[in-house]
């Protein structure tokens, strides 16, 4: 008998029911992929880049370069959490984001337009910022004081890197202009490379600029970690486990492979023999070159940009050496010039004839090329000017250049076993 009231209520189910609000839930696969890619980028930045730069320094400065990299990673991480993410990605104007996400507050359970939580997005973006900042340590190896570097890096993140990230990736004025930069050829590599150029010009040459790298095997191992970790940079920018992620990783690997072999061939033709360091530099040139267009081009375009990047970056490294630009890790040639090349070459690489995805309706080749040229000019000038102002301002309180006696002895000499490190 108790069944009768229930049966009597069945017709009510046929009546129109009010719509229930659908709660957006992050996709666990896309979220896991983004977190994994963030860890791969950190693998590239911390053991990878630190080992490469330490190996390329001379024996008396290798430890100081690695220590500066670790300190930069820590300082930049805190600066990113406090204000960097908000300046880059919080709703704001065309030049900078707002204050909505200071101290990583008010992060959404789902990043707008994506299938991942905003915390995963912020983590991935932080790993990219760390990679960009750690590049600068290699350019100033053997000269910069630890204290100066620890003050410079967080401020550089806030003044130089975060605004550029907002312009290109955060909906700022360059994005509104139509600038394309898939995975950081402009935002990461040009910004770091041209900042490094300004700092090298201010700091001057090392006392022992002619001394060779002390541990080629160490730098080769670090370069290999960079190669693998780079897949997190390009694959991660798909922000999900999608076909774009797989295509970007495939193109990244092909560009690095083409760059490594092309640099080795150039060394064989012009220097008489190929070298392990040359192959590593060629691979990094290819990685940087493909970053701007990793998911926008096809395999043939990826191999082409790897070849061109090896040729152009090798020529740039030789030219800078003749100009007495002392850059032991070749940050300017590989990342500054390589990022510039990749950002401009994005235009032909996107053409369907090279397997690219093509252009959106209303976008012309000449129009996009002009937009990309404007972007590289503005970012290069902003990076150099902002870095120079910061460097000179900080030097009023803490000199950039180490003392002559410390340079002569080697910056590693401040390390005395259990007594710790003198961070002057």
Short mmCIF file of C-alpha atoms in Angstrom, two decimals:
data_model
loop_
_atom_site.label_atom_id
_atom_site.label_comp_id
_atom_site.label_asym_id
_atom_site.label_seq_id
_atom_site.Cartn_x
_atom_site.Cartn_y
_atom_site.Cartn_z
CA UNK A 1 0.00 0.00 0.00
CA UNK A 2 2.92 2.35 0.60
CA UNK A 3 3.64 2.09 -3.10
CA UNK A 4 0.46 3.93 -4.07
CA UNK A 5 1.56 7.46 -3.09
CA UNK A 6 4.80 6.93 -5.02
CA UNK A 7 2.97 5.71 -8.10
CA UNK A 8 0.58 8.62 -7.87
CA UNK A 9 3.53 10.99 -7.98
CA UNK A 10 4.97 9.55 -11.21
CA UNK A 11 2.94 11.83 -13.52
CA UNK A 12 4.57 14.82 -11.83
CA UNK A 13 7.91 13.77 -13.30
CA UNK A 14 6.56 14.49 -16.77
CA UNK A 15 6.02 18.13 -15.91
CA UNK A 16 8.72 20.68 -16.92
CA UNK A 17 11.47 20.80 -14.29
CA UNK A 18 13.64 23.83 -13.41
CA UNK A 19 17.15 23.63 -14.91
CA UNK A 20 19.83 22.83 -12.39
CA UNK A 21 23.04 24.86 -12.54
CA UNK A 22 25.91 22.85 -14.01
CA UNK A 23 29.10 23.04 -11.95
CA UNK A 24 32.23 23.25 -14.12
CA UNK A 25 34.77 20.63 -13.12
CA UNK A 26 38.41 20.51 -14.20
CA UNK A 27 39.42 17.66 -16.47
CA UNK A 28 41.73 15.39 -14.46
CA UNK A 29 43.71 14.30 -17.51
CA UNK A 30 44.37 17.84 -18.71
CA UNK A 31 45.19 18.94 -15.17
CA UNK A 32 47.63 16.08 -14.66
CA UNK A 33 49.27 16.81 -18.02
CA UNK A 34 49.74 20.49 -17.17
CA UNK A 35 51.28 19.67 -13.78
CA UNK A 36 53.61 17.12 -15.38
CA UNK A 37 54.73 19.67 -17.98
CA UNK A 38 55.41 22.23 -15.24
CA UNK A 39 57.70 19.69 -13.56
CA UNK A 40 59.45 19.02 -16.89
CA UNK A 41 60.13 22.74 -17.30
CA UNK A 42 61.53 22.87 -13.77
CA UNK A 43 63.73 19.90 -14.69
CA UNK A 44 65.03 21.93 -17.62
CA UNK A 45 65.58 25.05 -15.52
CA UNK A 46 67.13 23.67 -12.36
CA UNK A 47 69.33 20.62 -12.99
CA UNK A 48 69.41 21.15 -16.77
CA UNK A 49 70.27 24.80 -17.16
CA UNK A 50 72.33 24.94 -13.96
CA UNK A 51 74.54 22.03 -15.03
CA UNK A 52 74.98 23.43 -18.53
CA UNK A 53 75.98 26.87 -17.28
CA UNK A 54 78.24 25.51 -14.54
CA UNK A 55 80.03 23.28 -17.05
CA UNK A 56 80.59 26.18 -19.45
CA UNK A 57 82.09 28.40 -16.74
CA UNK A 58 85.71 28.06 -15.70
CA UNK A 59 86.60 25.80 -12.82
CA UNK A 60 86.87 28.64 -10.28
CA UNK A 61 83.35 29.96 -10.92
CA UNK A 62 81.22 26.89 -11.65
CA UNK A 63 79.75 26.55 -8.17
CA UNK A 64 78.88 30.24 -7.96
CA UNK A 65 76.96 30.06 -11.24
CA UNK A 66 74.95 27.07 -10.03
CA UNK A 67 74.30 28.72 -6.65
CA UNK A 68 73.07 31.87 -8.35
CA UNK A 69 70.69 29.79 -10.44
CA UNK A 70 69.21 28.16 -7.35
CA UNK A 71 68.87 31.52 -5.62
CA UNK A 72 67.22 33.03 -8.70
CA UNK A 73 64.72 30.17 -8.86
CA UNK A 74 63.76 30.68 -5.22
CA UNK A 75 63.48 34.47 -5.43
CA UNK A 76 61.57 34.46 -8.70
CA UNK A 77 59.13 31.84 -7.38
CA UNK A 78 58.23 34.06 -4.42
CA UNK A 79 57.99 37.17 -6.59
CA UNK A 80 55.73 35.30 -9.00
CA UNK A 81 53.43 34.24 -6.17
CA UNK A 82 53.34 37.68 -4.54
CA UNK A 83 52.70 39.84 -7.61
CA UNK A 84 54.12 38.40 -10.85
CA UNK A 85 51.19 36.16 -11.72
CA UNK A 86 48.69 38.91 -11.02
CA UNK A 87 50.62 41.43 -13.14
CA UNK A 88 50.74 38.96 -16.01
CA UNK A 89 47.34 37.26 -15.94
CA UNK A 90 44.85 38.99 -13.67
CA UNK A 91 42.22 41.10 -15.48
CA UNK A 92 43.70 44.49 -16.20
CA UNK A 93 44.57 46.88 -19.00
CA UNK A 94 46.60 46.53 -22.19
CA UNK A 95 49.92 47.11 -20.40
CA UNK A 96 49.64 45.10 -17.18
CA UNK A 97 47.28 42.87 -15.26
CA UNK A 98 45.43 43.95 -12.15
CA UNK A 99 45.68 43.16 -8.44
CA UNK A 100 43.03 40.45 -8.26
CA UNK A 101 45.49 37.59 -7.79
CA UNK A 102 48.13 39.11 -5.53
CA UNK A 103 49.70 36.42 -3.33
CA UNK A 104 47.94 33.95 -5.65
CA UNK A 105 44.66 34.84 -4.03
CA UNK A 106 41.21 34.26 -5.54
CA UNK A 107 42.38 31.62 -8.01
CA UNK A 108 39.41 30.11 -9.81
CA UNK A 109 38.57 26.44 -9.56
CA UNK A 110 38.62 26.46 -13.35
CA UNK A 111 40.74 28.85 -15.42
CA UNK A 112 38.42 30.73 -17.77
CA UNK A 113 38.31 29.11 -21.19
CA UNK A 114 40.35 26.09 -20.08
CA UNK A 115 39.73 22.66 -18.59
CA UNK A 116 42.30 23.00 -15.78
CA UNK A 117 42.19 24.75 -12.38
CA UNK A 118 43.85 28.14 -12.23
CA UNK A 119 46.33 26.83 -9.66
CA UNK A 120 47.72 24.41 -12.28
CA UNK A 121 47.89 27.24 -14.81
CA UNK A 122 49.76 29.46 -12.31
CA UNK A 123 52.20 26.64 -11.53
CA UNK A 124 52.97 26.08 -15.21
CA UNK A 125 53.48 29.78 -15.82
CA UNK A 126 55.76 30.02 -12.78
CA UNK A 127 58.00 27.29 -14.20
CA UNK A 128 58.36 29.27 -17.44
CA UNK A 129 59.27 32.41 -15.50
CA UNK A 130 61.95 30.51 -13.57
CA UNK A 131 63.44 29.17 -16.81
CA UNK A 132 63.62 32.68 -18.26
CA UNK A 133 65.24 34.21 -15.19
CA UNK A 134 67.81 31.43 -14.71
CA UNK A 135 69.18 32.08 -18.20
CA UNK A 136 70.60 35.40 -17.01
CA UNK A 137 72.97 33.74 -14.52
CA UNK A 138 74.86 32.04 -17.35
CA UNK A 139 75.43 35.30 -19.19
CA UNK A 140 77.09 36.93 -16.16
CA UNK A 141 79.13 33.93 -15.01
CA UNK A 142 82.32 34.86 -13.18
CA UNK A 143 81.46 38.51 -12.65
CA UNK A 144 78.18 39.13 -10.83
CA UNK A 145 77.88 39.23 -7.06
CA UNK A 146 75.41 36.85 -5.50
CA UNK A 147 73.72 39.61 -3.50
CA UNK A 148 73.24 41.76 -6.59
CA UNK A 149 71.77 38.85 -8.53
CA UNK A 150 69.34 38.01 -5.71
CA UNK A 151 68.05 41.59 -5.76
CA UNK A 152 67.94 41.85 -9.55
CA UNK A 153 66.11 38.64 -10.50
CA UNK A 154 62.78 39.20 -8.62
CA UNK A 155 62.65 42.83 -9.75
CA UNK A 156 63.39 41.78 -13.32
CA UNK A 157 60.48 39.36 -13.16
CA UNK A 158 58.10 42.11 -12.07
CA UNK A 159 59.39 44.94 -14.27
CA UNK A 160 60.44 43.14 -17.47
CA UNK A 161 59.10 39.60 -17.74
CA UNK A 162 55.59 39.92 -16.26
CA UNK A 163 54.59 42.89 -18.45
CA UNK A 164 55.80 41.12 -21.61
CA UNK A 165 53.90 37.97 -20.58
CA UNK A 166 50.78 40.09 -20.16
CA UNK A 167 51.26 41.79 -23.54
CA UNK A 168 51.54 38.49 -25.39
CA UNK A 169 49.81 35.76 -23.35
CA UNK A 170 47.61 37.72 -20.94
CA UNK A 171 45.48 39.55 -23.51
CA UNK A 172 47.61 42.70 -23.55
CA UNK A 173 48.25 45.10 -26.39
CA UNK A 174 50.53 42.82 -28.43
CA UNK A 175 47.94 40.05 -28.30
CA UNK A 176 45.28 42.54 -29.38
CA UNK A 177 47.56 43.59 -32.24
CA UNK A 178 47.63 39.96 -33.38
CA UNK A 179 51.09 38.87 -32.22
CA UNK A 180 51.60 35.10 -32.06
CA UNK A 181 53.98 33.36 -29.68
CA UNK A 182 52.95 29.80 -28.97
CA UNK A 183 55.52 28.76 -26.34
CA UNK A 184 57.84 31.64 -25.59
CA UNK A 185 60.22 32.39 -28.45
CA UNK A 186 59.35 36.05 -27.87
CA UNK A 187 58.18 36.11 -24.27
CA UNK A 188 60.79 33.86 -22.67
CA UNK A 189 63.84 33.71 -24.89
CA UNK A 190 63.97 37.15 -26.47
CA UNK A 191 63.19 38.77 -23.13
CA UNK A 192 65.96 36.87 -21.34
CA UNK A 193 68.43 37.07 -24.23
CA UNK A 194 68.25 40.82 -24.75
CA UNK A 195 68.19 41.46 -21.02
CA UNK A 196 71.41 39.44 -20.85
CA UNK A 197 72.93 41.58 -23.62
CA UNK A 198 72.28 44.79 -21.69
CA UNK A 199 73.74 43.32 -18.49
CA UNK A 200 76.86 42.03 -20.27
CA UNK A 201 77.49 45.47 -21.74
CA UNK A 202 77.16 47.05 -18.29
CA UNK A 203 79.26 44.43 -16.47
CA UNK A 204 82.05 44.21 -19.04
CA UNK A 205 84.28 41.25 -19.81
CA UNK A 206 85.59 38.75 -17.28
CA UNK A 207 89.20 38.97 -16.19
CA UNK A 208 89.74 35.47 -17.60
CA UNK A 209 87.35 35.67 -20.54
CA UNK A 210 89.65 33.53 -22.67
CA UNK A 211 89.62 30.59 -20.25
CA UNK A 212 87.84 27.53 -21.68
CA UNK A 213 84.84 25.73 -20.22
CA UNK A 214 86.02 23.46 -17.43
CA UNK A 215 83.58 20.53 -17.74
CA UNK A 216 82.25 19.86 -21.21
CA UNK A 217 80.66 16.60 -20.07
CA UNK A 218 78.77 18.46 -17.34
CA UNK A 219 77.46 21.00 -19.84
CA UNK A 220 76.51 18.20 -22.24
CA UNK A 221 74.51 16.43 -19.53
CA UNK A 222 72.77 19.68 -18.64
CA UNK A 223 71.98 20.30 -22.31
CA UNK A 224 70.43 16.83 -22.59
CA UNK A 225 68.21 17.58 -19.59
CA UNK A 226 67.24 20.86 -21.25
CA UNK A 227 66.30 18.98 -24.41
CA UNK A 228 63.98 16.62 -22.53
CA UNK A 229 62.59 19.28 -20.21
CA UNK A 230 61.79 21.51 -23.17
CA UNK A 231 58.98 19.13 -24.10
CA UNK A 232 57.20 20.47 -21.04
CA UNK A 233 57.44 24.01 -22.39
CA UNK A 234 55.98 23.34 -25.81
CA UNK A 235 53.76 20.39 -24.92
CA UNK A 236 52.49 22.14 -21.82
CA UNK A 237 51.27 25.19 -23.69
CA UNK A 238 48.49 23.08 -25.17
CA UNK A 239 47.19 23.23 -21.57
CA UNK A 240 45.72 19.79 -21.97
CA UNK A 241 46.48 16.28 -23.16
CA UNK A 242 45.50 16.99 -26.76
CA UNK A 243 46.70 16.53 -30.32
CA UNK A 244 48.28 19.98 -30.14
CA UNK A 245 50.46 18.82 -27.25
CA UNK A 246 51.66 15.74 -29.15
CA UNK A 247 52.29 17.74 -32.34
CA UNK A 248 54.21 20.42 -30.42
CA UNK A 249 56.47 17.84 -28.74
CA UNK A 250 57.09 16.05 -32.03
CA UNK A 251 58.03 19.30 -33.76
CA UNK A 252 60.21 20.33 -30.84
CA UNK A 253 62.20 17.12 -31.03
CA UNK A 254 62.61 17.35 -34.81
CA UNK A 255 63.81 20.96 -34.62
CA UNK A 256 66.36 20.10 -31.92
CA UNK A 257 67.61 17.11 -33.90
CA UNK A 258 67.98 19.16 -37.07
CA UNK A 259 69.75 21.92 -35.16
CA UNK A 260 72.22 19.54 -33.49
CA UNK A 261 73.27 17.88 -36.74
CA UNK A 262 73.36 21.16 -38.68
CA UNK A 263 75.69 22.79 -36.11
CA UNK A 264 77.92 19.71 -36.15
CA UNK A 265 78.11 19.87 -39.95
CA UNK A 266 78.96 23.58 -39.87
CA UNK A 267 81.71 22.90 -37.33
CA UNK A 268 83.07 20.16 -39.57
CA UNK A 269 83.06 22.42 -42.63
CA UNK A 270 84.46 25.59 -41.07
CA UNK A 271 86.41 24.41 -38.00
CA UNK A 272 87.70 21.08 -39.26
CA UNK A 273 85.79 18.85 -36.85
CA UNK A 274 82.46 18.52 -35.10
CA UNK A 275 82.23 18.88 -31.34
CA UNK A 276 79.94 17.72 -28.58
CA UNK A 277 79.48 21.30 -27.38
CA UNK A 278 78.53 22.35 -30.89
CA UNK A 279 75.87 19.66 -31.15
CA UNK A 280 74.45 20.72 -27.78
CA UNK A 281 74.37 24.36 -28.87
CA UNK A 282 72.70 23.39 -32.14
CA UNK A 283 70.03 21.41 -30.30
CA UNK A 284 69.28 24.38 -28.02
CA UNK A 285 69.17 26.71 -31.03
CA UNK A 286 66.56 24.42 -32.58
CA UNK A 287 64.58 24.27 -29.34
CA UNK A 288 64.52 28.04 -29.04
CA UNK A 289 63.72 28.51 -32.72
CA UNK A 290 60.68 26.24 -32.69
CA UNK A 291 59.23 27.60 -29.43
CA UNK A 292 57.17 30.36 -31.05
CA UNK A 293 55.48 28.03 -33.55
CA UNK A 294 55.71 24.52 -32.08
CA UNK A 295 52.02 23.66 -32.54
CA UNK A 296 51.47 25.97 -35.52
CA UNK A 297 53.80 24.37 -38.04
CA UNK A 298 54.31 20.86 -39.38
CA UNK A 299 57.27 18.46 -39.18
CA UNK A 300 58.89 19.88 -42.33
CA UNK A 301 58.66 23.40 -40.93
CA UNK A 302 60.14 22.21 -37.63
CA UNK A 303 63.15 20.68 -39.37
CA UNK A 304 63.61 23.83 -41.44
CA UNK A 305 63.62 26.12 -38.41
CA UNK A 306 66.10 23.80 -36.68
CA UNK A 307 68.50 24.10 -39.63
CA UNK A 308 68.09 27.87 -39.89
CA UNK A 309 68.46 28.38 -36.14
CA UNK A 310 71.74 26.46 -36.08
CA UNK A 311 73.09 28.53 -38.97
CA UNK A 312 71.97 31.92 -37.68
CA UNK A 313 72.76 31.35 -33.99
CA UNK A 314 76.24 29.98 -34.79
CA UNK A 315 76.97 33.03 -36.94
CA UNK A 316 75.65 35.29 -34.16
CA UNK A 317 77.87 33.59 -31.56
CA UNK A 318 80.96 34.10 -33.73
CA UNK A 319 80.04 37.73 -34.42
CA UNK A 320 79.44 38.51 -30.74
CA UNK A 321 82.78 36.91 -29.85
CA UNK A 322 84.55 39.13 -32.38
CA UNK A 323 82.76 42.13 -30.86
CA UNK A 324 84.20 41.04 -27.48
CA UNK A 325 80.75 40.40 -25.99
CA UNK A 326 81.66 38.04 -23.15
CA UNK A 327 78.80 35.56 -22.91
CA UNK A 328 80.14 32.19 -21.73
CA UNK A 329 76.79 30.37 -22.03
CA UNK A 330 75.86 32.03 -25.36
CA UNK A 331 72.58 33.29 -23.92
CA UNK A 332 72.39 36.23 -26.34
CA UNK A 333 73.19 34.20 -29.46
CA UNK A 334 71.09 31.12 -28.66
CA UNK A 335 68.13 32.64 -26.84
CA UNK A 336 68.03 36.28 -27.91
CA UNK A 337 68.83 35.76 -31.59
CA UNK A 338 67.20 32.33 -31.72
CA UNK A 339 63.99 33.67 -30.18
CA UNK A 340 63.95 36.57 -32.63
CA UNK A 341 64.44 34.23 -35.58
CA UNK A 342 61.70 31.88 -34.43
CA UNK A 343 59.23 34.69 -33.78
CA UNK A 344 59.66 36.14 -37.27
CA UNK A 345 59.87 32.74 -39.02
CA UNK A 346 56.57 31.79 -37.41
CA UNK A 347 54.86 33.54 -40.33
CA UNK A 348 56.11 31.31 -43.20
CA UNK A 349 56.18 28.23 -40.94
CA UNK A 350 52.44 28.56 -40.35
CA UNK A 351 51.70 28.32 -44.07
CA UNK A 352 49.90 25.11 -45.12
CA UNK A 353 52.63 24.47 -47.70
CA UNK A 354 54.98 23.67 -44.79
CA UNK A 355 52.33 21.68 -42.96
CA UNK A 356 51.24 24.64 -40.86
CA UNK A 357 47.77 25.29 -39.52
CA UNK A 358 47.25 28.34 -41.74
CA UNK A 359 46.00 31.79 -40.77
CA UNK A 360 42.71 32.90 -39.29
CA UNK A 361 40.28 34.58 -41.66
CA UNK A 362 41.28 38.16 -42.34
CA UNK A 363 44.94 37.65 -41.40
CA UNK A 364 47.42 38.23 -44.21
CA UNK A 365 51.04 37.13 -44.45
CA UNK A 366 52.34 40.68 -44.73
CA UNK A 367 50.12 41.91 -41.91
CA UNK A 368 51.22 39.18 -39.52
CA UNK A 369 54.87 39.63 -40.52
CA UNK A 370 54.66 43.35 -39.70
CA UNK A 371 53.00 42.53 -36.37
CA UNK A 372 55.74 40.06 -35.46
CA UNK A 373 58.48 42.56 -36.39
CA UNK A 374 56.87 45.24 -34.22
CA UNK A 375 56.69 42.74 -31.36
CA UNK A 376 60.35 41.70 -31.52
CA UNK A 377 61.50 45.32 -31.73
CA UNK A 378 59.40 46.42 -28.75
CA UNK A 379 60.31 43.41 -26.58
CA UNK A 380 64.04 43.72 -27.34
CA UNK A 381 64.05 47.42 -26.43
CA UNK A 382 61.91 46.90 -23.33
CA UNK A 383 64.11 44.06 -22.09
CA UNK A 384 67.35 45.98 -22.60
CA UNK A 385 66.09 49.28 -21.22
CA UNK A 386 64.31 47.78 -18.23
CA UNK A 387 67.25 45.55 -17.35
CA UNK A 388 69.74 48.40 -17.66
CA UNK A 389 67.72 50.68 -15.39
CA UNK A 390 67.31 47.95 -12.78
CA UNK A 391 70.98 46.98 -12.95
CA UNK A 392 72.24 50.53 -12.49
CA UNK A 393 69.71 51.29 -9.76
CA UNK A 394 70.58 48.21 -7.71
CA UNK A 395 74.29 48.89 -8.19
CA UNK A 396 73.92 52.07 -6.16
CA UNK A 397 73.29 49.90 -3.12
CA UNK A 398 75.01 46.65 -4.13
CA UNK A 399 77.67 46.68 -6.87
CA UNK A 400 77.04 44.31 -9.78
CA UNK A 401 80.66 43.39 -10.35
CA UNK A 402 82.59 41.27 -7.90
CA UNK A 403 85.77 42.67 -6.37
CA UNK A 404 88.91 42.30 -8.49
CA UNK A 405 90.58 40.09 -5.91
CA UNK A 406 87.54 37.80 -5.78
CA UNK A 407 87.48 37.53 -9.56
CA UNK A 408 91.17 36.75 -9.67
CA UNK A 409 90.80 34.05 -7.04
CA UNK A 410 87.50 32.79 -8.44
CA UNK A 411 84.04 33.34 -7.00
CA UNK A 412 83.93 29.74 -5.77
CA UNK A 413 86.73 30.53 -3.33
CA UNK A 414 84.15 32.10 -1.01
CA UNK A 415 82.91 28.60 -0.28
CA UNK A 416 84.81 27.10 2.66
CA UNK A 417 83.33 23.74 3.48
CA UNK A 418 81.21 23.82 6.61
CA UNK A 419 81.72 27.54 7.09
CA UNK A 420 79.24 28.14 4.29
CA UNK A 421 79.16 30.73 1.56
CA UNK A 422 80.11 34.37 1.74
CA UNK A 423 77.29 35.99 -0.26
CA UNK A 424 78.88 39.33 -0.86
#
